[in-house]
Coordinates of C-alpha atoms and ligand atoms in Angstrom, one line a residue:
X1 CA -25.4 0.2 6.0
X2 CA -25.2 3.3 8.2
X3 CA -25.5 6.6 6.6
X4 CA -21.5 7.8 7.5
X5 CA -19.8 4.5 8.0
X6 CA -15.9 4.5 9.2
X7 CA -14.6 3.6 6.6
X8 CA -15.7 6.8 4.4
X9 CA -13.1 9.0 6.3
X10 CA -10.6 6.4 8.6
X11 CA -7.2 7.3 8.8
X12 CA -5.4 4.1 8.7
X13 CA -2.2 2.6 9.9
X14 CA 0.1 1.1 7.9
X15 CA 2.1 -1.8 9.9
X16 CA 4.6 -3.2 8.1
X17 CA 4.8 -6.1 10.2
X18 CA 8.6 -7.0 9.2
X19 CA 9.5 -3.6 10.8
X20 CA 7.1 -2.5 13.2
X21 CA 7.9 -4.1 16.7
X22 CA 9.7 -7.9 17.7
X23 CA 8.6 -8.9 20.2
X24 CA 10.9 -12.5 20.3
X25 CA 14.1 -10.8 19.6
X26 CA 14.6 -12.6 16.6
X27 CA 15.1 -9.5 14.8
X28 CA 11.6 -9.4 12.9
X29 CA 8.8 -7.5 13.8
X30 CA 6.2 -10.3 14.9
X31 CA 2.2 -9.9 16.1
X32 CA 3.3 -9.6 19.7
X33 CA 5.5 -6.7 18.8
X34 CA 2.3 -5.2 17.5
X35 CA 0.5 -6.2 20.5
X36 CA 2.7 -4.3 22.8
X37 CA 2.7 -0.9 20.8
X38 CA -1.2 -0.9 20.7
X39 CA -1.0 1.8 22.9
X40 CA 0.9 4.1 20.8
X41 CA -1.2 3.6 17.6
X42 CA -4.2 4.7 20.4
X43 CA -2.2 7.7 21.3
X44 CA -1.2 8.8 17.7
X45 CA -4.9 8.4 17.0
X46 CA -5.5 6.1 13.9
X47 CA -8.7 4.6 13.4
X48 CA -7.1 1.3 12.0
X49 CA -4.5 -0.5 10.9
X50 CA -3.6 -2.3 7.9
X51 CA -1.1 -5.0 8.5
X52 CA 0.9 -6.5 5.3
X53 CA 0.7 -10.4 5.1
X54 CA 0.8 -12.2 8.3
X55 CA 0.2 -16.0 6.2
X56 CA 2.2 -18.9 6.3
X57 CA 4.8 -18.2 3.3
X58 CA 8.8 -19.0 2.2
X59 CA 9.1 -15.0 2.4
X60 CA 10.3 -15.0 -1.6
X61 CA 8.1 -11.3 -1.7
X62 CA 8.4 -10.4 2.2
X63 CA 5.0 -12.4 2.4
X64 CA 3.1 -11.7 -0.5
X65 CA 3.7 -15.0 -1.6
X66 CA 1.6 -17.1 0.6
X67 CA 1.7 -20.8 1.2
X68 CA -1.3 -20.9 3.3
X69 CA -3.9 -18.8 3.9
X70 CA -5.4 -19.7 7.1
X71 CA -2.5 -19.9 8.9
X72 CA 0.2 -17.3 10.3
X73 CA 3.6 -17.5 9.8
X74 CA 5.5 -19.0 12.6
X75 CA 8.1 -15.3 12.0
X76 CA 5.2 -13.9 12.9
X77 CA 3.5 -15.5 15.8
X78 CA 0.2 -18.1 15.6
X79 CA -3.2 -17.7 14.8
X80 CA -4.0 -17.5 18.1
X81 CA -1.8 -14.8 18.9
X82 CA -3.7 -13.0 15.8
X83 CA -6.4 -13.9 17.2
X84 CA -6.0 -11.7 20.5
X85 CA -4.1 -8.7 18.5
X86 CA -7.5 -8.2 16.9
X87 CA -9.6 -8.2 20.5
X88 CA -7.0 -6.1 21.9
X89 CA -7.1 -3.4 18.9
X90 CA -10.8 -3.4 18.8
X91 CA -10.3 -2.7 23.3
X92 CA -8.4 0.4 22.5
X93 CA -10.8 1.0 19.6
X94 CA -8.6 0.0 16.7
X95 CA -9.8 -2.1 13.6
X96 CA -7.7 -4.5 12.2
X97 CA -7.6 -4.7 8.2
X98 CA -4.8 -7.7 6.9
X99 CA -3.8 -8.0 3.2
X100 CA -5.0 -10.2 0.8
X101 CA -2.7 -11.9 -1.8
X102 CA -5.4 -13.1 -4.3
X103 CA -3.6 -12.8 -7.8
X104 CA -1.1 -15.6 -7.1
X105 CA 0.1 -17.8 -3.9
X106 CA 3.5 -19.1 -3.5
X107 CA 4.9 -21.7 -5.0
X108 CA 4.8 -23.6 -1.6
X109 CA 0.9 -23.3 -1.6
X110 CA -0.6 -27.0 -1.3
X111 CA -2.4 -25.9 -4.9
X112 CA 1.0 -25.4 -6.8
X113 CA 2.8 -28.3 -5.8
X114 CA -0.1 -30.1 -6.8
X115 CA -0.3 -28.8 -10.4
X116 CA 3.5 -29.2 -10.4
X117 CA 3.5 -33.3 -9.3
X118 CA 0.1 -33.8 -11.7
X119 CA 1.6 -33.0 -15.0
X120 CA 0.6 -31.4 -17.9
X121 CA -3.0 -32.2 -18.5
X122 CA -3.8 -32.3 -15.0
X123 CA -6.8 -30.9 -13.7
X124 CA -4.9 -29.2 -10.6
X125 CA -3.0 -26.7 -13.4
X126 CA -6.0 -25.3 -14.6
X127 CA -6.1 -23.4 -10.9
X128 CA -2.7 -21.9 -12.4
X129 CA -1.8 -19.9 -15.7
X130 CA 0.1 -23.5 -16.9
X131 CA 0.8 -23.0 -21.0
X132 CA 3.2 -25.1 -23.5
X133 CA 6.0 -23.6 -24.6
X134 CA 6.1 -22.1 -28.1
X135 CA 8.9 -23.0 -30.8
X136 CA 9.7 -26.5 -32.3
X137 CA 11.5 -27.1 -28.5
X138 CA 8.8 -25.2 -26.7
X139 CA 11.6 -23.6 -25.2
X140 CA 10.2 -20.1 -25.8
X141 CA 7.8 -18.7 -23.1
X142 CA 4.2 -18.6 -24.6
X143 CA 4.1 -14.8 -25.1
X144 CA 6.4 -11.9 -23.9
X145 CA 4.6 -10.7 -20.8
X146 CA 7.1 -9.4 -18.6
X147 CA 7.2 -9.6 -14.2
X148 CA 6.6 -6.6 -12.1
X149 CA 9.9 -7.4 -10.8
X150 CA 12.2 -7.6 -13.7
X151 CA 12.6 -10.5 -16.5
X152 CA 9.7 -12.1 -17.9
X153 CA 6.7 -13.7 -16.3
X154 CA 7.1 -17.3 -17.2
X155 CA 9.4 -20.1 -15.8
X156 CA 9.2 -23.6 -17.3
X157 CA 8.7 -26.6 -15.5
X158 CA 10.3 -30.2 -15.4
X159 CA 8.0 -33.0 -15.7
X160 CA 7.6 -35.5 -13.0
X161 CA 9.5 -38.1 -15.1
X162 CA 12.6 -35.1 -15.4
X163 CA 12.0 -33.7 -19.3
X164 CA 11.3 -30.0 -20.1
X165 CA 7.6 -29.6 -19.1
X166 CA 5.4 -26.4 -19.7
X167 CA 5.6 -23.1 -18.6
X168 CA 3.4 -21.3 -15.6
X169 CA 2.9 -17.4 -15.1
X170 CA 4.0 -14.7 -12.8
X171 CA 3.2 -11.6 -12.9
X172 CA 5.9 -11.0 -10.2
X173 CA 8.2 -13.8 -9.2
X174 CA 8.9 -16.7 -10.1
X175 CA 8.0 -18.3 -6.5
X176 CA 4.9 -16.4 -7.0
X177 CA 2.4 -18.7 -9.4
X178 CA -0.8 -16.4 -10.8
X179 CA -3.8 -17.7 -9.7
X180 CA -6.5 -18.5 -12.7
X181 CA -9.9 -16.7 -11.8
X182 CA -11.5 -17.9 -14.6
X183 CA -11.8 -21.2 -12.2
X184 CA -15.0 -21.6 -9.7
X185 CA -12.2 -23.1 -6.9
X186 CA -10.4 -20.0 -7.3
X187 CA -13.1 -18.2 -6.6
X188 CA -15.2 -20.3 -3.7
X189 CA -11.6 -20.7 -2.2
X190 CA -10.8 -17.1 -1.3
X191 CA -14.6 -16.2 -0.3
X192 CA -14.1 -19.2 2.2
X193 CA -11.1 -17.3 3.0
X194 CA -12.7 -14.0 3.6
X195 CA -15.4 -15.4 5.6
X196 CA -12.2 -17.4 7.7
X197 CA -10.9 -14.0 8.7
X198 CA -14.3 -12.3 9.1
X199 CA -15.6 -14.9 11.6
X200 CA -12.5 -13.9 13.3
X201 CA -13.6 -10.2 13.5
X202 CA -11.1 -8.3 10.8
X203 CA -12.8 -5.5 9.9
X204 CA -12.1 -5.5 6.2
X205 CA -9.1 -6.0 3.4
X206 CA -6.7 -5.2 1.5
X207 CA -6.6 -6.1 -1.3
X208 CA -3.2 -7.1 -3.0
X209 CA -3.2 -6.3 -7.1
X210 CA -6.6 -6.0 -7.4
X211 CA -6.1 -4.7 -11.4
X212 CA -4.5 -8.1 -12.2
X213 CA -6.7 -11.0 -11.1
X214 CA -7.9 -11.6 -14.9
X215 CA -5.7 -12.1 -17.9
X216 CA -7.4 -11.6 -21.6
X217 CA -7.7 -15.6 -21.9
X218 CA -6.0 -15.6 -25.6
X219 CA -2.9 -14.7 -23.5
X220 CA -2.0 -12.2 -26.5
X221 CA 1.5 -10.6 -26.4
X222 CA 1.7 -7.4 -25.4
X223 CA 1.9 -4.5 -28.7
X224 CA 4.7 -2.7 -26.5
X225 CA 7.5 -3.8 -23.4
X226 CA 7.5 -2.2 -19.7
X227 CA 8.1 1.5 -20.0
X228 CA 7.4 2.2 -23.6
X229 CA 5.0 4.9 -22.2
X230 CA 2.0 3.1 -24.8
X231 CA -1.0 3.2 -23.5
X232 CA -3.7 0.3 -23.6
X233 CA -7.3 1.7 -24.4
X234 CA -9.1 2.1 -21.5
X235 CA -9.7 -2.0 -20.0
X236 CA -7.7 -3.6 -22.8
X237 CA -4.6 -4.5 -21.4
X238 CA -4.2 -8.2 -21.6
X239 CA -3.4 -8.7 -17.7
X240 CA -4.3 -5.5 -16.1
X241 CA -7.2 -3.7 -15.3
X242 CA -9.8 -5.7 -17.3
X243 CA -13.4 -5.0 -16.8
X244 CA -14.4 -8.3 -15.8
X245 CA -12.0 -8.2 -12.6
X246 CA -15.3 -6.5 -11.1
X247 CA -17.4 -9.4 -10.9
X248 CA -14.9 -10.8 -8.3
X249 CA -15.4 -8.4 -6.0
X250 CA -18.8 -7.9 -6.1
X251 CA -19.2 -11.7 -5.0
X252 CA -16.6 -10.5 -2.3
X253 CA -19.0 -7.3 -1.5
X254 CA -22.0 -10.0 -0.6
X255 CA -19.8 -11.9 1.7
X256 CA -18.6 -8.7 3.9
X257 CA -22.2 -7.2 3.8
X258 CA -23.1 -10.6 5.3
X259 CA -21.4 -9.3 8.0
X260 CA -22.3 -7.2 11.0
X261 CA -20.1 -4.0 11.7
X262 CA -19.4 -2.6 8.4
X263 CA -16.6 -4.8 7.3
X264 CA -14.4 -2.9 4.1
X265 CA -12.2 -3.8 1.4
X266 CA -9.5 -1.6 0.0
X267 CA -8.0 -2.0 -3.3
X268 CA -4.4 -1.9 -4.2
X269 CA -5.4 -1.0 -7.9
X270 CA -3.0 0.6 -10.2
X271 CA -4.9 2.0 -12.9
X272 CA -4.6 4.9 -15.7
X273 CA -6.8 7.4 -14.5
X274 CA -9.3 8.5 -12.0
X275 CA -12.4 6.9 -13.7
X276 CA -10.9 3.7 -14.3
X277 CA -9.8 3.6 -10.3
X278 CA -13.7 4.9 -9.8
X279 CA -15.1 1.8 -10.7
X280 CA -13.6 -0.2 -8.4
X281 CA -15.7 1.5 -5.8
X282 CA -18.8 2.2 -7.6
X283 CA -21.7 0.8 -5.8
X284 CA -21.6 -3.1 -5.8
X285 CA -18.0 -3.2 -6.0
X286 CA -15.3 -2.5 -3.5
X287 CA -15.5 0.5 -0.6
X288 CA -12.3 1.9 -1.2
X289 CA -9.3 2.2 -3.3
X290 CA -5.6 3.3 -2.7
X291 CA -5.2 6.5 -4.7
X292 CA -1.6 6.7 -6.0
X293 CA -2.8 9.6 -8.2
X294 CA -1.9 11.4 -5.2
X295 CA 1.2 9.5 -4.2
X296 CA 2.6 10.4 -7.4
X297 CA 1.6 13.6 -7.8
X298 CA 5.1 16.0 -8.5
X299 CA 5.1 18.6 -5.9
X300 CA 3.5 21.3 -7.8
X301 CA 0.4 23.3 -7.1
X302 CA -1.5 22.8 -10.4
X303 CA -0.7 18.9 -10.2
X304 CA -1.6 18.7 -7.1
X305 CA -4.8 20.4 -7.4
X306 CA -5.7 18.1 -10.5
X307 CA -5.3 15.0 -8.9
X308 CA -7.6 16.2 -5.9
X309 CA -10.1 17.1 -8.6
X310 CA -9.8 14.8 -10.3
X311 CA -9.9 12.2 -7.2
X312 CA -13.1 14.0 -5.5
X313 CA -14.8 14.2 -8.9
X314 CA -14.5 10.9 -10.1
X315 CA -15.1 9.1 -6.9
X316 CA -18.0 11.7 -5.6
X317 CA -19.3 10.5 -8.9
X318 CA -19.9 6.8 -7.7
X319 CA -20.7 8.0 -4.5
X320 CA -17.4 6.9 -3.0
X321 CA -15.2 8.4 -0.5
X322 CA -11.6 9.7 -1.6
X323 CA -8.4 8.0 0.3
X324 CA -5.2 10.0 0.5
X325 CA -1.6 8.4 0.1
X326 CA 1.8 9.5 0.3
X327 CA 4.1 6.8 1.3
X328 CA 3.9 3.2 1.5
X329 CA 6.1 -0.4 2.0
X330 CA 6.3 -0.4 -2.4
X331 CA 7.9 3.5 -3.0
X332 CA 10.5 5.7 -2.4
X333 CA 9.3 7.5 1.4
X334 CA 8.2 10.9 0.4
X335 CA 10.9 13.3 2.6
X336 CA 13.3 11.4 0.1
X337 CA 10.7 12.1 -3.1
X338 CA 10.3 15.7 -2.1
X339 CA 13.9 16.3 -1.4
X340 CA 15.0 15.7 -5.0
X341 CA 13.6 16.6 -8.6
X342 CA 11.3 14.9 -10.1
X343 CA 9.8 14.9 -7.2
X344 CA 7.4 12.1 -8.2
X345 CA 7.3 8.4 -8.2
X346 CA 6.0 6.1 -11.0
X347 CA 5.4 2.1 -10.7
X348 CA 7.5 -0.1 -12.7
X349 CA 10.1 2.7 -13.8
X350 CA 12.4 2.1 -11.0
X351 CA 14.0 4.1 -8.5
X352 CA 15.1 7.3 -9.9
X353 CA 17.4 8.4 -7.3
X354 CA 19.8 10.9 -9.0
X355 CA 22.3 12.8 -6.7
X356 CA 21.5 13.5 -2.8
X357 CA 17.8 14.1 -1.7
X358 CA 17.7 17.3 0.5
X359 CA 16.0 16.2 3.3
X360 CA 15.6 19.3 5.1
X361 CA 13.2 21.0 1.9
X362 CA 12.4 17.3 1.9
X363 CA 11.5 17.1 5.4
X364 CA 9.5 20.9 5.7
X365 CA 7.8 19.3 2.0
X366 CA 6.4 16.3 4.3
X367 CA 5.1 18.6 7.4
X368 CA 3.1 20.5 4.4
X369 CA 2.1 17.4 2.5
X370 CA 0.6 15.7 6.1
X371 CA -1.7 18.7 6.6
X372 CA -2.8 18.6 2.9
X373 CA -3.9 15.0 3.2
X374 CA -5.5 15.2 6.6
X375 CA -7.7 18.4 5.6
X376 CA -8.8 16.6 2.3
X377 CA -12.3 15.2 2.3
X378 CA -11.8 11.7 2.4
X379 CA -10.0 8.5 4.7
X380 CA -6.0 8.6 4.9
X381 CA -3.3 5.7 5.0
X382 CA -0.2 7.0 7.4
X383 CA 2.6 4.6 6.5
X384 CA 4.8 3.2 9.1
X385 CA 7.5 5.8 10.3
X386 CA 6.1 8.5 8.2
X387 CA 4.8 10.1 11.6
X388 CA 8.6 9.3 12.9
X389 CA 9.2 12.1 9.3
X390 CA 11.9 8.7 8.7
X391 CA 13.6 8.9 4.7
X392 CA 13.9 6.1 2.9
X393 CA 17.3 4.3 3.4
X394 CA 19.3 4.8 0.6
X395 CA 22.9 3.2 1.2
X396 CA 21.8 -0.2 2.0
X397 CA 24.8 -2.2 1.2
X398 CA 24.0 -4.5 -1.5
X399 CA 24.3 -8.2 0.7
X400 CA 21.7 -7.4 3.1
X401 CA 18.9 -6.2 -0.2
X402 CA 15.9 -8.9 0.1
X403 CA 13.6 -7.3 -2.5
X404 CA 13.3 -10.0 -4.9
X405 CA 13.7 -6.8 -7.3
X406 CA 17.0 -6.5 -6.6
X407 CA 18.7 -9.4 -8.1
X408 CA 15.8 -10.0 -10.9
X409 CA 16.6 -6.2 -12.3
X410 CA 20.7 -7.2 -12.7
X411 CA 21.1 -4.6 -9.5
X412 CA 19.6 -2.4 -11.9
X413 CA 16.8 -1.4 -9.3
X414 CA 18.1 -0.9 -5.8
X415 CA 14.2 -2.6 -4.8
X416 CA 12.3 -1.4 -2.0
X417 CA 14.0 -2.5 1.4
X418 CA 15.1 1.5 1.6
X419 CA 11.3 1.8 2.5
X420 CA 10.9 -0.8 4.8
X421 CA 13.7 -0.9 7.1
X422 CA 12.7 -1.0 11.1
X423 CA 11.7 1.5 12.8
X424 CA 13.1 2.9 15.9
X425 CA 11.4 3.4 19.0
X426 CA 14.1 4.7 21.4
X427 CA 18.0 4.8 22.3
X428 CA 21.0 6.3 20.5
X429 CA 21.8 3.4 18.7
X430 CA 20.3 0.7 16.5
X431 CA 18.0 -1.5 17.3
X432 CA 16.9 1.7 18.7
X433 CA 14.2 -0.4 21.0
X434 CA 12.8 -2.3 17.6
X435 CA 14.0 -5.3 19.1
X436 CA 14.9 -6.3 22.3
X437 CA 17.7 -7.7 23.6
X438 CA 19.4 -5.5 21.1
X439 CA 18.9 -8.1 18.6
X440 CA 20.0 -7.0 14.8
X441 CA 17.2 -6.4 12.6
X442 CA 16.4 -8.0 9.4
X443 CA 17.3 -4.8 7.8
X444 CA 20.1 -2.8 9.5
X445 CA 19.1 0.8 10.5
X446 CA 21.3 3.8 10.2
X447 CA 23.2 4.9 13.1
X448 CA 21.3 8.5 12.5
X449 CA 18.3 7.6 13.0
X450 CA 18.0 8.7 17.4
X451 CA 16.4 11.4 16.8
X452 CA 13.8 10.0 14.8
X453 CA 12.4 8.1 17.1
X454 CA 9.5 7.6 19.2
X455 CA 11.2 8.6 22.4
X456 CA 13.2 11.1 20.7
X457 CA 10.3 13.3 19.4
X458 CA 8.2 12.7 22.0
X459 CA 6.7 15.7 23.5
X460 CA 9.3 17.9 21.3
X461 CA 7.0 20.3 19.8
X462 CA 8.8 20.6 16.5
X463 CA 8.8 16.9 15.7
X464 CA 7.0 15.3 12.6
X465 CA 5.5 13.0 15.5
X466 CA 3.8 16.1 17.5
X467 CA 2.9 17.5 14.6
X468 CA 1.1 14.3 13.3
X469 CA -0.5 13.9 16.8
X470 CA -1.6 17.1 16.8
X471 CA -3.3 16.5 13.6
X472 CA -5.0 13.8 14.2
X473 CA -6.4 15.3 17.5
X474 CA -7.6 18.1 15.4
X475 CA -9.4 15.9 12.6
X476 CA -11.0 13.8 15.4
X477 CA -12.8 16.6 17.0
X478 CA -13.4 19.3 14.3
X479 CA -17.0 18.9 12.3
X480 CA -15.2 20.3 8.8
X481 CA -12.5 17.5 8.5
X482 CA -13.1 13.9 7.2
X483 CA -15.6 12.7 5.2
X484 CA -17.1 15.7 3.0
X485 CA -16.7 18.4 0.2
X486 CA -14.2 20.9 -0.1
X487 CA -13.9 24.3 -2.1
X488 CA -11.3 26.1 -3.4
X489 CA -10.5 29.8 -2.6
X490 CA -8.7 31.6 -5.4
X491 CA -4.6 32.5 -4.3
X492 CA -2.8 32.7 -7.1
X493 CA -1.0 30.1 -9.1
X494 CA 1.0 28.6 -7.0
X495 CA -0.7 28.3 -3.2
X496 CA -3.2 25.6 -2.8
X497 CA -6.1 27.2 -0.5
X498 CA -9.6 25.9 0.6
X499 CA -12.4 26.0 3.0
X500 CA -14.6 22.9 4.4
X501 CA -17.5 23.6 6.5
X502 CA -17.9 24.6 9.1
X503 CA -15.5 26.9 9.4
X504 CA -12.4 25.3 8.4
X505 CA -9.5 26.3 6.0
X506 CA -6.1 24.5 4.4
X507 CA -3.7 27.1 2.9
X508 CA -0.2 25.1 1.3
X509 CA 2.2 27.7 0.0
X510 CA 4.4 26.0 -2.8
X511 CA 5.6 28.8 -4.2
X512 CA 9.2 30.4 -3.8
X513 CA 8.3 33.4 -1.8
X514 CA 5.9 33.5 1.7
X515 CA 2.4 34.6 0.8
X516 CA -0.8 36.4 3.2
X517 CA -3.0 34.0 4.8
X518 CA -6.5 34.5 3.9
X519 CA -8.3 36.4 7.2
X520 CA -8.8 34.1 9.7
X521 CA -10.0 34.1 13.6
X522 CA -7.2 32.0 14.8
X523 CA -4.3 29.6 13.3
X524 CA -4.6 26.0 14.3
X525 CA -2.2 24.2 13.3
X526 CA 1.2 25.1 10.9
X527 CA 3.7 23.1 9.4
X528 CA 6.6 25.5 10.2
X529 CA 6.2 28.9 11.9
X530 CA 4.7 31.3 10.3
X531 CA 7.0 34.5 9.0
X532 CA 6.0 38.1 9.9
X533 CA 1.9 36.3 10.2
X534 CA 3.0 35.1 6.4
X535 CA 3.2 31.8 5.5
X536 CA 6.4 30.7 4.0
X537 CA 7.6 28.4 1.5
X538 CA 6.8 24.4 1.4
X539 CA 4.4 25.2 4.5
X540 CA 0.5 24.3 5.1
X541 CA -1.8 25.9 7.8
X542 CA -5.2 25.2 9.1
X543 CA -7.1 28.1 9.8
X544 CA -10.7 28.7 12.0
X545 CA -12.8 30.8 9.5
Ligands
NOJ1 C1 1.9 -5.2 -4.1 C2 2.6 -5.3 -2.8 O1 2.3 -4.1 -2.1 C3 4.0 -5.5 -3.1 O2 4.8 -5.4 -1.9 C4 4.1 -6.9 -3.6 O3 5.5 -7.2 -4.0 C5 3.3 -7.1 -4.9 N1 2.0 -6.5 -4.7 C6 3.1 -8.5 -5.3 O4 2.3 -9.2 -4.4

């Protein structure tokens, strides 16, 4: 391994395939689509890009139920054409990092419908979560875990010969079977599948619920439902975060260190703290981790700075670099977060979205919040329109939702299309060049969004896109940013402020009133202009020190 490998301080892409680019003008974003905006992921200059499932799959969770793993969804394009995306990235100096859905498949998968036509007893449901029912019927599910998505996480069966059969988990839904990893074909399956997409040249993973591929085998029910705010000791939760989920992945840390080029993993794990997320990424384990500390951080300065304490502390600990996340395909985008109170985001709560965000504080938040991430020590995931400053998409009418959310939480939980619908390239009116042919997209767009786009902000120096660029282009070539150690400067209570050497300095002002900028030899970068040399309100700068 080399001594400062990419991955320690990458800023990567997020593509949300769905609603990145079509290229077929069937009103989905497709691989080709990607193909053909290689050049602006260049320009913007990412080191990488993560792309959400690309598999063969019914699309009952946008893809994260898949049906076969060596294959690509005919929405999306062919192997082939993956195939090619990848050698073109890696030509403009790209990597290419798909998702991995290893805590379930679909229901489609060749695995599932095998269990399902064997029958209780058969050997093909022990690669499943299959249980009897309990109750003289056993028409009771066997315990009272509940899905991700709403409802609980069991649906019974019908036998082959048409009676009541047994019941099967999912942690999500129902079209999404959980995988049992206490079973060697689980596991030699998926490090096939890694080495499939390594001989192919990905340069790494995500990974897709990492905290959930082991379930406490006594299946015990859980001591309190979804949102009670109780607390599992640290590891004891029946089905999430459990200590022995770590021997998975270091078999999957031998099979990418097999491989030439510094191949990564990344892990989508949602955990209670800091020091539970460090040992994902302790040595021997994974490279990275999502931090969603971050992501759900309230917009306050003390928060703030305790989750990046936290964060460098507990990951510097195992020797592992920090990652820094604000938005992503599965929350509420952050101009609409920071534009309301609580400004913050939890998992399985729901969507709080009381009353109108304010997207302009909103907006000026986001501007702030991008020069806090880039400056941290650490790698970075942009999500998908983020750059474009795009809110999340609040008024979807309810016959166009998809989010599996939706209809599983009674309409309860709006789900998370608001977050994932297309994104617009150019024009005044949708499909705002997403598609062409003006095809309608698979999520409709608002008609507000031209002058959010690509075209639109486009050398305008106030845009969220510029400023992003310009960013970027700063991190690149400046010997303080990326991979590191920071320290704080004291400036009062309510500005965040700290150097990184050489000669670098972050000052973010969330306080109500503009304060002094430390001395400085010249002002890099801002998030909004600067007031009388002060820096206002909800605005970061980058100094030379
Ligand atoms: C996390 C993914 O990001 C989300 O979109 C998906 O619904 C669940 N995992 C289930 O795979």
């Amino acid at each position: 391994m080399s001594e400062n490998p990419w991955w320690r301080d990458a800023v990567i892409y997020q593509v949300y395939l769905r609603s990145f680019a079509d290229g077929n003008g069937d009103g989905m974003g497709d691989i080709a689509g990607i193909r053909s905006r290689l050049g602006y992921l260049r320009d913007l200059g990412v080191d990488a890009i993560w792309i959400n499932p690309w598999y063969r799959s019914p699309q009952a969770d946008a893809g994260y139920d898949v049906a076969d793993y060596r294959e690509i969804d005919p929405l999306f394009g062919t192997l082939e054409g993956a195939e090619r995306l990848i050698e073109e990235a890696h030509g403009h100096g790209i990597k290419v990092i798909p998702d991995l859905v290893p805590n379930h498949t679909s229901d489609q998968h060749a695995w599932f419908r095998e269990a399902l036509a064997g029958g209780p007893g058969g050997v093909a449901r022990e690669r499943y979560v299959f249980r009897p029912g309990r109750g003289p019927d056993g028409d009771e599910p066997p315990n009272n875990w509940e899905s991700v998505f709403g409802g609980r996480a069991w649906t019974r069966t019908t036998n082959p010969d048409g009676t009541p059969g047994e019941w099967y988990l999912h942690l999500f839904a129902p079209e999404q079977p959980d995988l049992n990893w206490a079973h060697p074909e689980v596991r030699a399956e998926f490090e096939s599948i890694l080495r499939f997409w390594f001989d192919r040249g990905v340069d790494g993973f995500r990974i897709d619920v990492a905290h959930g591929l082991i379930k406490d085998e006594e299946l015990p029910d859980l001591v309190a439902p979804r949102g009670s705010g109780y607390r599992y000791p640290a590891g004891t939760h029946p089905h999430w975060d459990r200590d022995e989920v770590l021997e998975v992945y270091a078999g999957w840390r031998k099979v990418a260190d097999s491989y030439p080029g510094e191949r990564k993993f990344v892990a989508e794990a949602w955990t209670d703290s800091a020091d539970r997320l460090a040992r994902y990424v302790r040595a021997g384990a994974l490279h990275t981790a999502f931090n969603f500390e971050f992501l759900q951080s309230p917009w306050r300065a003390a928060e703030l700075r305790s989750v990046i304490d936290a964060t460098l502390g507990n990951l510097g600990a195992v020797g592992a670099p920090a990652t820094w996340v604000l938005s992503n395909h599965d929350v509420t985008r952050h101009p609409s977060r920071y534009g309301r109170p609580p400004t913050t985001w939890r998992p399985n709560e729901g969507y709080q979205r009381t009353g109108t965000p304010d997207l302009v504080l909103g907006t000026r938040r986001a501007r702030a919040a991008a020069l806090l991430m880039l400056a941290l020590p650490g790698g970075a995931y942009v999500y998908q329109g983020e750059e474009l400053g795009l809110p999340e998409v609040e008024d979807l009418p309810d016959s166009v939702l998809q989010d599996p959310t939706f209809v599983r939480s009674g309409g309860a939980d709006r789900g998370r299309d608001g977050a994932r619908v297309p994104i617009p390239w150019s024009g005044d009116a949708p499909p705002y060049g997403f598609s062409p042919d003006g095809a309608s997209p698979w999520l409709p767009q608002p008609p507000t969004w031209a002058s959010l786009s690509v075209a639109a902000e486009t050398g305008d120096p106030d845009s969220m896109l510029e400023l992003y660029r310009s960013a970027l282009r700063l991190r690149r070539s400046h010997p303080a940013l990326g991979d590191g150690t920071l320290t704080w400067s004291d400036a009062g209570p309510d500005v965040l402020s700290f150097t990184r050497d050489p000669g670098f300095a972050c000052v973010l002002n969330l306080s109500d009133s503009p304060v002094e900028l430390p001395p400085h030899q010249e002002t890099l970068l801002t998030s909004a202009p600067l007031s009388g040399g002060r820096l206002p309100p909800d605005t970061a700068a980058w100094l030379r020190v």
